[in-house]
């Protein structure tokens, strides 16, 4: 029931958020998706287990050492989510990490150093695409945060409907990217305090 209610609530949001973007920002992922489906390729950075009987998919991030969000990783993530959304049997999505200690270290710092303006633009568009796609997903989404989740890792969890974090004092979460001079828009951090639940691991 709770799952259904959450899904209904989300469907209202989707109407607003899934308007076609004038920048055409979703077209890159869709194009990659089409070509990947044609080639029937599988992604090594993301593992998806879909349980037909429950309608819930578990998406495990498995990009050592720290699941940093590179352009490739973000693209694969979006493709995986897009594929699940195309499957009407999939109603719920749990995002977690298959690495020990780290959920995601956030944006890949190497993407922000010594890259051309074009590449930087592509990268930041992919970041935006990721959080828009997750936030406007028609599935009920849950971040199972089983390790540290700074900055962009925190952002990824904020795009989900629910967050549950392992109750381990060695794991940290938060928008710490200001230490690198990257400023998040006002108001994005309040949800962490309000909506992140913890559980023992
Ligand atoms: C919902 C509405 C949203 C609206 C929009 C909001 C916009 C929000 C903006 C969000 C912006 C985010 C910017 C970023 O994400 S910048 C990245 C910030 N990340 C960090 O500062 C994390 C730094 N890393 C750590 O703290 C630790 O590595 C860890 C994750 C806690 C893990 O520690 P552990 O001891 O296990 O591992 P190591 O530190 O030894 O690291 C192992 C190797 O991994 C490399 N590494 C770590 N982090 C990154 C990274 N982010 N990118 C690339 N590489 C990374 C590290 O250098 C080690 O490499 P090495 O073995 O070669 O030395």
PDB file of N, CA and C and ligand atoms in Angstrom, residues 65-66 68-69 100-102 104-110 112 124 127 131 135 148-153 155 158-159 172 175-177 180 182-185 188 191, ligand 1:
ATOM      1  N   UNK A  65      37.628   2.259  -7.540  1.00  0.00           N
ATOM      2  CA  UNK A  65      37.657   1.933  -6.113  1.00  0.00           C
ATOM      3  C   UNK A  65      36.513   2.544  -5.303  1.00  0.00           C
ATOM      4  N   UNK A  66      35.837   3.593  -5.851  1.00  0.00           N
ATOM      5  CA  UNK A  66      34.913   4.336  -4.984  1.00  0.00           C
ATOM      6  C   UNK A  66      33.592   4.732  -5.661  1.00  0.00           C
ATOM      7  N   UNK A  68      33.077   6.490  -8.250  1.00  0.00           N
ATOM      8  CA  UNK A  68      33.029   7.920  -8.570  1.00  0.00           C
ATOM      9  C   UNK A  68      32.211   8.103  -9.851  1.00  0.00           C
ATOM     10  N   UNK A  69      31.529   9.258  -9.915  1.00  0.00           N
ATOM     11  CA  UNK A  69      30.575   9.486 -11.000  1.00  0.00           C
ATOM     12  C   UNK A  69      31.282  10.144 -12.185  1.00  0.00           C
ATOM     13  N   UNK A 100      32.768  -2.392  -0.663  1.00  0.00           N
ATOM     14  CA  UNK A 100      32.760  -2.229   0.789  1.00  0.00           C
ATOM     15  C   UNK A 100      33.039  -0.768   1.159  1.00  0.00           C
ATOM     16  N   UNK A 101      32.375  -0.244   2.127  1.00  0.00           N
ATOM     17  CA  UNK A 101      32.660   1.063   2.750  1.00  0.00           C
ATOM     18  C   UNK A 101      32.227   2.311   1.981  1.00  0.00           C
ATOM     19  N   UNK A 102      32.020   2.185   0.674  1.00  0.00           N
ATOM     20  CA  UNK A 102      31.689   3.401  -0.098  1.00  0.00           C
ATOM     21  C   UNK A 102      30.412   3.192  -0.914  1.00  0.00           C
ATOM     22  N   UNK A 104      29.061   6.054  -2.858  1.00  0.00           N
ATOM     23  CA  UNK A 104      29.667   6.727  -4.015  1.00  0.00           C
ATOM     24  C   UNK A 104      30.470   7.921  -3.514  1.00  0.00           C
ATOM     25  N   UNK A 105      31.670   8.078  -4.066  1.00  0.00           N
ATOM     26  CA  UNK A 105      32.541   9.194  -3.661  1.00  0.00           C
ATOM     27  C   UNK A 105      32.150  10.495  -4.340  1.00  0.00           C
ATOM     28  N   UNK A 106      31.041  10.479  -5.071  1.00  0.00           N
ATOM     29  CA  UNK A 106      30.609  11.716  -5.723  1.00  0.00           C
ATOM     30  C   UNK A 106      31.204  11.858  -7.107  1.00  0.00           C
ATOM     31  N   UNK A 107      31.145  13.072  -7.605  1.00  0.00           N
ATOM     32  CA  UNK A 107      31.622  13.301  -8.971  1.00  0.00           C
ATOM     33  C   UNK A 107      33.086  12.916  -9.079  1.00  0.00           C
ATOM     34  N   UNK A 108      33.434  12.380 -10.231  1.00  0.00           N
ATOM     35  CA  UNK A 108      34.813  11.966 -10.452  1.00  0.00           C
ATOM     36  C   UNK A 108      35.680  13.212 -10.609  1.00  0.00           C
ATOM     37  N   UNK A 109      36.571  13.397  -9.638  1.00  0.00           N
ATOM     38  CA  UNK A 109      37.387  14.617  -9.621  1.00  0.00           C
ATOM     39  C   UNK A 109      38.236  14.727 -10.889  1.00  0.00           C
ATOM     40  N   UNK A 110      38.618  13.590 -11.447  1.00  0.00           N
ATOM     41  CA  UNK A 110      39.457  13.616 -12.645  1.00  0.00           C
ATOM     42  C   UNK A 110      38.712  14.176 -13.862  1.00  0.00           C
ATOM     43  N   UNK A 112      37.111  16.828 -13.687  1.00  0.00           N
ATOM     44  CA  UNK A 112      37.051  18.288 -13.512  1.00  0.00           C
ATOM     45  C   UNK A 112      38.430  18.926 -13.609  1.00  0.00           C
ATOM     46  N   UNK A 124      28.992  17.965 -17.135  1.00  0.00           N
ATOM     47  CA  UNK A 124      28.016  18.598 -16.252  1.00  0.00           C
ATOM     48  C   UNK A 124      26.588  18.383 -16.745  1.00  0.00           C
ATOM     49  N   UNK A 127      25.689  15.078 -15.402  1.00  0.00           N
ATOM     50  CA  UNK A 127      25.340  15.153 -13.973  1.00  0.00           C
ATOM     51  C   UNK A 127      23.887  15.587 -13.833  1.00  0.00           C
ATOM     52  N   UNK A 131      20.493  13.472 -12.240  1.00  0.00           N
ATOM     53  CA  UNK A 131      19.600  13.767 -11.115  1.00  0.00           C
ATOM     54  C   UNK A 131      18.182  14.070 -11.561  1.00  0.00           C
ATOM     55  N   UNK A 135      15.192  11.889 -10.214  1.00  0.00           N
ATOM     56  CA  UNK A 135      14.190  12.626  -9.450  1.00  0.00           C
ATOM     57  C   UNK A 135      12.811  12.516 -10.095  1.00  0.00           C
ATOM     58  N   UNK A 148      30.205   5.396   2.721  1.00  0.00           N
ATOM     59  CA  UNK A 148      30.322   6.857   2.655  1.00  0.00           C
ATOM     60  C   UNK A 148      29.695   7.388   1.371  1.00  0.00           C
ATOM     61  N   UNK A 149      29.151   8.588   1.468  1.00  0.00           N
ATOM     62  CA  UNK A 149      28.412   9.121   0.328  1.00  0.00           C
ATOM     63  C   UNK A 149      28.539  10.647   0.271  1.00  0.00           C
ATOM     64  N   UNK A 150      29.771  11.122   0.038  1.00  0.00           N
ATOM     65  CA  UNK A 150      29.953  12.577   0.015  1.00  0.00           C
ATOM     66  C   UNK A 150      29.481  13.209  -1.293  1.00  0.00           C
ATOM     67  N   UNK A 151      29.169  14.491  -1.215  1.00  0.00           N
ATOM     68  CA  UNK A 151      28.944  15.360  -2.386  1.00  0.00           C
ATOM     69  C   UNK A 151      27.995  14.749  -3.418  1.00  0.00           C
ATOM     70  N   UNK A 152      28.509  14.435  -4.602  1.00  0.00           N
ATOM     71  CA  UNK A 152      27.645  13.889  -5.647  1.00  0.00           C
ATOM     72  C   UNK A 152      27.008  12.562  -5.248  1.00  0.00           C
ATOM     73  N   UNK A 153      27.651  11.818  -4.374  1.00  0.00           N
ATOM     74  CA  UNK A 153      27.053  10.574  -3.859  1.00  0.00           C
ATOM     75  C   UNK A 153      25.831  10.915  -3.030  1.00  0.00           C
ATOM     76  N   UNK A 155      24.136  13.707  -3.461  1.00  0.00           N
ATOM     77  CA  UNK A 155      23.164  14.186  -4.448  1.00  0.00           C
ATOM     78  C   UNK A 155      22.368  13.017  -5.029  1.00  0.00           C
ATOM     79  N   UNK A 158      19.863  11.922  -2.679  1.00  0.00           N
ATOM     80  CA  UNK A 158      18.782  12.914  -2.517  1.00  0.00           C
ATOM     81  C   UNK A 158      17.745  12.843  -3.636  1.00  0.00           C
ATOM     82  N   UNK A 159      18.154  12.312  -4.770  1.00  0.00           N
ATOM     83  CA  UNK A 159      17.200  12.236  -5.878  1.00  0.00           C
ATOM     84  C   UNK A 159      16.205  11.096  -5.682  1.00  0.00           C
ATOM     85  N   UNK A 172      30.235   8.572   6.200  1.00  0.00           N
ATOM     86  CA  UNK A 172      29.762   9.952   6.264  1.00  0.00           C
ATOM     87  C   UNK A 172      28.948  10.278   5.009  1.00  0.00           C
ATOM     88  N   UNK A 175      26.828  17.296   1.752  1.00  0.00           N
ATOM     89  CA  UNK A 175      27.251  18.077   0.589  1.00  0.00           C
ATOM     90  C   UNK A 175      28.531  18.835   0.954  1.00  0.00           C
ATOM     91  N   UNK A 176      29.629  18.102   0.962  1.00  0.00           N
ATOM     92  CA  UNK A 176      30.917  18.681   1.376  1.00  0.00           C
ATOM     93  C   UNK A 176      31.681  19.308   0.217  1.00  0.00           C
ATOM     94  N   UNK A 177      31.032  19.365  -0.957  1.00  0.00           N
ATOM     95  CA  UNK A 177      31.785  19.812  -2.142  1.00  0.00           C
ATOM     96  C   UNK A 177      32.197  21.273  -2.075  1.00  0.00           C
ATOM     97  N   UNK A 180      35.699  22.023  -2.111  1.00  0.00           N
ATOM     98  CA  UNK A 180      36.396  22.053  -3.401  1.00  0.00           C
ATOM     99  C   UNK A 180      36.000  23.290  -4.212  1.00  0.00           C
ATOM    100  N   UNK A 182      32.842  24.018  -4.991  1.00  0.00           N
ATOM    101  CA  UNK A 182      31.626  23.764  -5.779  1.00  0.00           C
ATOM    102  C   UNK A 182      30.432  24.023  -4.873  1.00  0.00           C
ATOM    103  N   UNK A 183      29.561  24.929  -5.305  1.00  0.00           N
ATOM    104  CA  UNK A 183      28.458  25.331  -4.430  1.00  0.00           C
ATOM    105  C   UNK A 183      27.142  24.747  -4.927  1.00  0.00           C
ATOM    106  N   UNK A 184      26.460  24.007  -4.044  1.00  0.00           N
ATOM    107  CA  UNK A 184      25.143  23.452  -4.392  1.00  0.00           C
ATOM    108  C   UNK A 184      24.087  24.537  -4.240  1.00  0.00           C
ATOM    109  N   UNK A 185      23.036  24.490  -5.052  1.00  0.00           N
ATOM    110  CA  UNK A 185      21.968  25.484  -4.907  1.00  0.00           C
ATOM    111  C   UNK A 185      21.339  25.423  -3.522  1.00  0.00           C
ATOM    112  N   UNK A 188      19.302  22.236  -0.916  1.00  0.00           N
ATOM    113  CA  UNK A 188      19.412  20.826  -1.277  1.00  0.00           C
ATOM    114  C   UNK A 188      19.837  19.955  -0.109  1.00  0.00           C
ATOM    115  N   UNK A 191      17.055  17.967   3.110  1.00  0.00           N
ATOM    116  CA  UNK A 191      16.422  16.657   3.068  1.00  0.00           C
ATOM    117  C   UNK A 191      17.263  15.581   3.735  1.00  0.00           C
TER     118      UNK A 191
HETATM  119  C1  LIG B   1      17.992  16.919  -5.802  1.00  0.00           C
HETATM  120  C2  LIG B   1      18.272  18.271  -6.361  1.00  0.00           C
HETATM  121  C3  LIG B   1      19.723  18.451  -6.678  1.00  0.00           C
HETATM  122  C4  LIG B   1      20.058  19.802  -7.226  1.00  0.00           C
HETATM  123  C5  LIG B   1      21.501  19.939  -7.683  1.00  0.00           C
HETATM  124  C6  LIG B   1      22.439  19.910  -6.525  1.00  0.00           C
HETATM  125  C7  LIG B   1      23.859  20.038  -6.988  1.00  0.00           C
HETATM  126  C8  LIG B   1      24.766  19.391  -6.015  1.00  0.00           C
HETATM  127  C9  LIG B   1      26.148  19.443  -6.520  1.00  0.00           C
HETATM  128  C10 LIG B   1      26.864  18.196  -6.136  1.00  0.00           C
HETATM  129  C11 LIG B   1      28.286  18.390  -6.486  1.00  0.00           C
HETATM  130  C12 LIG B   1      29.141  17.491  -6.214  1.00  0.00           C
HETATM  131  C13 LIG B   1      30.583  17.704  -6.483  1.00  0.00           C
HETATM  132  C14 LIG B   1      31.389  16.475  -6.171  1.00  0.00           C
HETATM  133  O1  LIG B   1      30.881  15.394  -5.996  1.00  0.00           O
HETATM  134  S1  LIG B   1      33.072  16.696  -6.152  1.00  0.00           S
HETATM  135  C15 LIG B   1      33.666  15.167  -5.467  1.00  0.00           C
HETATM  136  C16 LIG B   1      33.623  15.260  -4.003  1.00  0.00           C
HETATM  137  N1  LIG B   1      34.004  13.985  -3.432  1.00  0.00           N
HETATM  138  C17 LIG B   1      34.881  13.927  -2.470  1.00  0.00           C
HETATM  139  O2  LIG B   1      35.427  14.899  -2.032  1.00  0.00           O
HETATM  140  C18 LIG B   1      35.156  12.519  -1.979  1.00  0.00           C
HETATM  141  C19 LIG B   1      36.583  12.342  -1.736  1.00  0.00           C
HETATM  142  N2  LIG B   1      36.833  10.957  -1.352  1.00  0.00           N
HETATM  143  C20 LIG B   1      36.708  10.512  -0.091  1.00  0.00           C
HETATM  144  O3  LIG B   1      36.299  11.195   0.807  1.00  0.00           O
HETATM  145  C21 LIG B   1      37.160   9.107   0.135  1.00  0.00           C
HETATM  146  O4  LIG B   1      37.860   8.657  -1.005  1.00  0.00           O
HETATM  147  C22 LIG B   1      36.021   8.101   0.423  1.00  0.00           C
HETATM  148  C23 LIG B   1      34.929   8.160  -0.630  1.00  0.00           C
HETATM  149  C24 LIG B   1      35.423   8.378   1.800  1.00  0.00           C
HETATM  150  C25 LIG B   1      36.605   6.653   0.427  1.00  0.00           C
HETATM  151  O5  LIG B   1      37.710   6.589   1.291  1.00  0.00           O
HETATM  152  P1  LIG B   1      38.711   5.344   1.216  1.00  0.00           P
HETATM  153  O6  LIG B   1      39.713   5.550   2.293  1.00  0.00           O
HETATM  154  O7  LIG B   1      37.966   4.077   1.183  1.00  0.00           O
HETATM  155  O8  LIG B   1      39.397   5.468  -0.215  1.00  0.00           O
HETATM  156  P2  LIG B   1      40.568   6.487  -0.670  1.00  0.00           P
HETATM  157  O9  LIG B   1      40.351   7.839  -0.143  1.00  0.00           O
HETATM  158  O10 LIG B   1      41.886   5.830  -0.405  1.00  0.00           O
HETATM  159  O11 LIG B   1      40.320   6.536  -2.256  1.00  0.00           O
HETATM  160  C26 LIG B   1      40.573   5.406  -3.083  1.00  0.00           C
HETATM  161  C27 LIG B   1      40.898   5.906  -4.471  1.00  0.00           C
HETATM  162  O12 LIG B   1      39.749   6.561  -5.006  1.00  0.00           O
HETATM  163  C28 LIG B   1      40.131   7.871  -5.452  1.00  0.00           C
HETATM  164  N3  LIG B   1      38.978   8.772  -5.296  1.00  0.00           N
HETATM  165  C29 LIG B   1      38.304   9.073  -4.161  1.00  0.00           C
HETATM  166  N4  LIG B   1      37.307   9.920  -4.383  1.00  0.00           N
HETATM  167  C30 LIG B   1      37.333  10.188  -5.707  1.00  0.00           C
HETATM  168  C31 LIG B   1      36.540  11.012  -6.566  1.00  0.00           C
HETATM  169  N5  LIG B   1      35.497  11.738  -6.119  1.00  0.00           N
HETATM  170  N6  LIG B   1      36.870  11.056  -7.867  1.00  0.00           N
HETATM  171  C32 LIG B   1      37.896  10.342  -8.359  1.00  0.00           C
HETATM  172  N7  LIG B   1      38.697   9.523  -7.602  1.00  0.00           N
HETATM  173  C33 LIG B   1      38.400   9.448  -6.296  1.00  0.00           C
HETATM  174  C34 LIG B   1      41.279   8.234  -4.548  1.00  0.00           C
HETATM  175  O13 LIG B   1      42.039   9.257  -5.135  1.00  0.00           O
HETATM  176  C35 LIG B   1      42.011   6.925  -4.475  1.00  0.00           C
HETATM  177  O14 LIG B   1      42.745   6.749  -5.693  1.00  0.00           O
HETATM  178  P3  LIG B   1      44.196   6.128  -5.674  1.00  0.00           P
HETATM  179  O15 LIG B   1      44.055   4.745  -5.124  1.00  0.00           O
HETATM  180  O16 LIG B   1      44.612   6.143  -7.114  1.00  0.00           O
HETATM  181  O17 LIG B   1      45.041   7.008  -4.809  1.00  0.00           O
END
